[in-house]
mmCIF file of C-alpha atoms in Angstrom:
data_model
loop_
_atom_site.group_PDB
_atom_site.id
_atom_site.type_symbol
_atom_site.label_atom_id
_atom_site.label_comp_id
_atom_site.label_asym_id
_atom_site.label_seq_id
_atom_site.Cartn_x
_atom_site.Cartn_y
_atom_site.Cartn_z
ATOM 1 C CA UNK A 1 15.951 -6.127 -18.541
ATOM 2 C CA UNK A 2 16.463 -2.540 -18.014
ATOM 3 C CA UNK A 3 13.608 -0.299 -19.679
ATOM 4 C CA UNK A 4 11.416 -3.411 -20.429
ATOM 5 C CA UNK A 5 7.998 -2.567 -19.479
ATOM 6 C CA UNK A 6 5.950 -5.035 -17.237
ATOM 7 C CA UNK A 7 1.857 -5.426 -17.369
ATOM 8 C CA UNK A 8 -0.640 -3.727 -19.112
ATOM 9 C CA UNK A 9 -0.393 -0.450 -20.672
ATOM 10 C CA UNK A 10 -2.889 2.055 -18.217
ATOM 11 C CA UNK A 11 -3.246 5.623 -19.099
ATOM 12 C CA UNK A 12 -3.561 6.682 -15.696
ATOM 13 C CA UNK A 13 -0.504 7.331 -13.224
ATOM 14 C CA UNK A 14 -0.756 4.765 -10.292
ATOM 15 C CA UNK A 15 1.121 6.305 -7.595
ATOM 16 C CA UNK A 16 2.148 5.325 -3.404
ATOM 17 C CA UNK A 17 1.357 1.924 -3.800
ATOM 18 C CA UNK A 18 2.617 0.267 -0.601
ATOM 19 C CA UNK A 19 4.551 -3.410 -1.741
ATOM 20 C CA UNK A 20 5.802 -6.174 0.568
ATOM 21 C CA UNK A 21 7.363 -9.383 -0.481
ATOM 22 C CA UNK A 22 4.770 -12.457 -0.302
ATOM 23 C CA UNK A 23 7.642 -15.436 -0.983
ATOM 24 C CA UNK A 24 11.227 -15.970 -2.029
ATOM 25 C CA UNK A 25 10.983 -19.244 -4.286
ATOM 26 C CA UNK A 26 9.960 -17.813 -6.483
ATOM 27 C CA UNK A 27 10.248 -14.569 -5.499
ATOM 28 C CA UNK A 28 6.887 -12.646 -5.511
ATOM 29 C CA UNK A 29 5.606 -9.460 -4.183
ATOM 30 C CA UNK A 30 1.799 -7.968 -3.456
ATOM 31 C CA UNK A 31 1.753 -3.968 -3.998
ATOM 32 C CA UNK A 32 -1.919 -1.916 -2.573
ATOM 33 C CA UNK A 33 -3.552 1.056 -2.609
ATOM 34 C CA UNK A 34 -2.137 4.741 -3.264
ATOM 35 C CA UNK A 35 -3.405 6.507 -5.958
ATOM 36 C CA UNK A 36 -5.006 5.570 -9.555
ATOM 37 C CA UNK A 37 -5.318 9.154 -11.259
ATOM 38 C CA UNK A 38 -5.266 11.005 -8.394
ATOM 39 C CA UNK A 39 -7.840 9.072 -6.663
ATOM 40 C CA UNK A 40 -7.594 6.636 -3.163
ATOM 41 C CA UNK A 41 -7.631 2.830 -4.743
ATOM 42 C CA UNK A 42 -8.328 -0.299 -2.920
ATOM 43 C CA UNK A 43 -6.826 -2.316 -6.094
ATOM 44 C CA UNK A 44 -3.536 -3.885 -5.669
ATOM 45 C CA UNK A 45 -0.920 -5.915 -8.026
ATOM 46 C CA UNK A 46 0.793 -9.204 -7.857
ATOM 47 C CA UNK A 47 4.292 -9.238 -9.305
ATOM 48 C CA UNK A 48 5.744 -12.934 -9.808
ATOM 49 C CA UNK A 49 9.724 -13.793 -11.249
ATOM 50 C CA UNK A 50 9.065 -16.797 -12.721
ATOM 51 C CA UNK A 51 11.435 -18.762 -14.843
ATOM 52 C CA UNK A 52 13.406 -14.718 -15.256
ATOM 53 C CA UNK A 53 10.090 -13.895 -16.844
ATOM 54 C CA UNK A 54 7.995 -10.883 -14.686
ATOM 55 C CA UNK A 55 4.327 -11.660 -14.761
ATOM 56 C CA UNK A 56 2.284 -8.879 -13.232
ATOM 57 C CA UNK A 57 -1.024 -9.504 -11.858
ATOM 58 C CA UNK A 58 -3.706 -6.675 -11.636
ATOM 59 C CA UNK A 59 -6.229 -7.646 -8.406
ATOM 60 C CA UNK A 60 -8.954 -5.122 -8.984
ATOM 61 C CA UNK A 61 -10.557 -4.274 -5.764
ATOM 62 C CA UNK A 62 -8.817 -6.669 -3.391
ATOM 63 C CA UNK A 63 -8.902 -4.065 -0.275
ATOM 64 C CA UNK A 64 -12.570 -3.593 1.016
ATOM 65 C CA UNK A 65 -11.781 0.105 1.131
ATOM 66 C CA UNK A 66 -9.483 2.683 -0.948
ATOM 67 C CA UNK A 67 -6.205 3.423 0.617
ATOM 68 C CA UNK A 68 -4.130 6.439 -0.609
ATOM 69 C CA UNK A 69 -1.808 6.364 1.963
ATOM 70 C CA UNK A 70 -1.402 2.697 3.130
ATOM 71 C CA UNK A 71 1.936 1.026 5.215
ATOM 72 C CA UNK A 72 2.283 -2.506 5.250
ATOM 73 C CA UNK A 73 3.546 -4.686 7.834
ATOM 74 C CA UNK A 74 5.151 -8.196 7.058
ATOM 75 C CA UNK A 75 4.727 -11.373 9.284
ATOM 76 C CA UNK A 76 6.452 -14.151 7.249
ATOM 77 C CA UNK A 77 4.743 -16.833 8.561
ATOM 78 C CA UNK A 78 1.150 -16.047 7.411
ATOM 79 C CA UNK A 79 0.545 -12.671 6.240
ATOM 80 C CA UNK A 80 0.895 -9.344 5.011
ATOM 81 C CA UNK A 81 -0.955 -6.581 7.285
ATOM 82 C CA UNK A 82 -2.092 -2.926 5.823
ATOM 83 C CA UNK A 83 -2.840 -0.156 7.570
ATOM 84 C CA UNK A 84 -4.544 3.027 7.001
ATOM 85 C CA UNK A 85 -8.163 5.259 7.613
ATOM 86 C CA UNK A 86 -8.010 3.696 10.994
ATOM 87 C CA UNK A 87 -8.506 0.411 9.541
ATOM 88 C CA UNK A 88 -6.154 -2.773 9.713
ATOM 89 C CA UNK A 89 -6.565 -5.278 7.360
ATOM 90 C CA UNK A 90 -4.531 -8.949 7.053
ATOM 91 C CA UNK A 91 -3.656 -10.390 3.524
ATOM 92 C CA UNK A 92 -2.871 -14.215 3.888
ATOM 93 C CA UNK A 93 -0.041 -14.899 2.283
ATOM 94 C CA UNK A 94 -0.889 -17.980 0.455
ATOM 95 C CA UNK A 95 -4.761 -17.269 -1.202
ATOM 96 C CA UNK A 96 -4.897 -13.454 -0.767
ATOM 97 C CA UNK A 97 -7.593 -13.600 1.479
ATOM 98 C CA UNK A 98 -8.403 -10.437 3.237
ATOM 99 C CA UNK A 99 -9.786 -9.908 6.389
ATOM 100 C CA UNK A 100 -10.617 -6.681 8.528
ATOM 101 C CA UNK A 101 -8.719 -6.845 12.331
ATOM 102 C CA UNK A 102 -10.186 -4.884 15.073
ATOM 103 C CA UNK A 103 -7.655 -1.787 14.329
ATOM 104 C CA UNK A 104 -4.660 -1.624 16.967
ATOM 105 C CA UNK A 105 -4.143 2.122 15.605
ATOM 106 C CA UNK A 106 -6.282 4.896 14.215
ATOM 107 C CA UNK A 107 -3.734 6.094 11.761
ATOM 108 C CA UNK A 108 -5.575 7.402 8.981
ATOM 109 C CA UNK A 109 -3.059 9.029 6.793
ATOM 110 C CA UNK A 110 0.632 10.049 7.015
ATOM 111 C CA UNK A 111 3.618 8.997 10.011
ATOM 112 C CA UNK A 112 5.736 6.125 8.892
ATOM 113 C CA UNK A 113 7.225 2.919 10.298
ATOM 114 C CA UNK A 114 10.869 2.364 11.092
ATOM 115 C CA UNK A 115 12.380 -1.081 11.447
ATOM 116 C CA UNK A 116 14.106 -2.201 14.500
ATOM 117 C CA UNK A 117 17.203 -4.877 14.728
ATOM 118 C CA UNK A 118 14.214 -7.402 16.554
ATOM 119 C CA UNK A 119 12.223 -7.584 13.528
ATOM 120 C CA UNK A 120 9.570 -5.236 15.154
ATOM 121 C CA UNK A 121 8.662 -2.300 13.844
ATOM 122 C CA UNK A 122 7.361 1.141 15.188
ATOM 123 C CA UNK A 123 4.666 2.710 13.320
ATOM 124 C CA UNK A 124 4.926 6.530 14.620
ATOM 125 C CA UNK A 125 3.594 9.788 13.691
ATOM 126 C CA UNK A 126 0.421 10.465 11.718
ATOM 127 C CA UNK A 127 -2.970 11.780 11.669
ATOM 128 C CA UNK A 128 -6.261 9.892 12.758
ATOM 129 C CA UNK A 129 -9.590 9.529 10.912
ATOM 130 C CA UNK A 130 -10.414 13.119 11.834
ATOM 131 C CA UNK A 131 -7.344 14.754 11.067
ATOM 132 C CA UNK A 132 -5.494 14.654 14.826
ATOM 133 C CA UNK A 133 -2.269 14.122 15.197
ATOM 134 C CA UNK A 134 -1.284 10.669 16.424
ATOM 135 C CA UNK A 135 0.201 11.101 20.210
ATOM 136 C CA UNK A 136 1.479 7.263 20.680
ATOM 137 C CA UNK A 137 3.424 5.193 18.863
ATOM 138 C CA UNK A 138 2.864 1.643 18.366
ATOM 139 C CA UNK A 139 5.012 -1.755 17.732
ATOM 140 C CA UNK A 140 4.217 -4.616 15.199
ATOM 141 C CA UNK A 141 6.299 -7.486 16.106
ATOM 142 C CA UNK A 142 5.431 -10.437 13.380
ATOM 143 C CA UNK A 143 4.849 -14.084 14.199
ATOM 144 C CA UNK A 144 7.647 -16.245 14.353
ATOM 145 C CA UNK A 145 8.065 -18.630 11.479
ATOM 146 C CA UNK A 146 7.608 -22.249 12.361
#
């Protein structure tokens, strides 16, 4: 319902989370990082429609690292994939497990990502760890679902 809060009441702003869908049926979604009173979190938040009942699931700490500007990346056959301070980081879809990936780009903060019709994605734009700016740009293309 419209103006129906969901979760606990914080009295902190948590700002540019990054969210991807998890599943469909039922529909969920997995939201990280951004910014918990001004400050880079790794913390992120499960949101589940069950039964047309939200249930909202803090996950304190889930990324090994705080992320203020993170993107995610969907591959909807295993996993959810964040990026950001040069690190990449895989989410399995089913437990949550995380996992640290030997980065493919050293986008620290900043750029964007912009969908293409083949289900890849280009990830362009950006500044590294040390505050460059990015010259390439790079393409996720997810698994294919079984």
């Amino acid at each position: 319902d419209a103006g129906v809060a969901a979760g606990p009441a914080v009295t902190t702003p948590w700002t540019a989370l990054a969210c991807a869908a998890l599943a469909d049926d039922p529909p969920q979604a997995l939201c990280v990082g951004g910014l918990r009173g001004g400050s880079a979190t790794g913390d992120a938040l499960r949101l589940d429609l069950q039964s047309g009942a939200l249930q909202l699931t803090e996950l304190p700490d889930l990324l090994p690292l705080p992320l203020s500007e993170p993107l995610l990346f969907t591959d909807d056959a295993a996993a959810v994939y964040v990026q950001g301070e040069g690190r990449w980081l895989r989410i399995d879809r089913d437990d949550l497990a995380v996992t640290e990936l030997a980065p493919p780009v050293s986008r620290a903060t900043g750029g964007g990502t912009a969908p293409l019709p083949s289900g890849a994605t280009l990830l362009v734009g950006g500044l590294d760890p040390d505050g460059e700016p990015l010259d390439r740009f790079y393409a996720f293309a997810p698994a294919v679902a079984p």
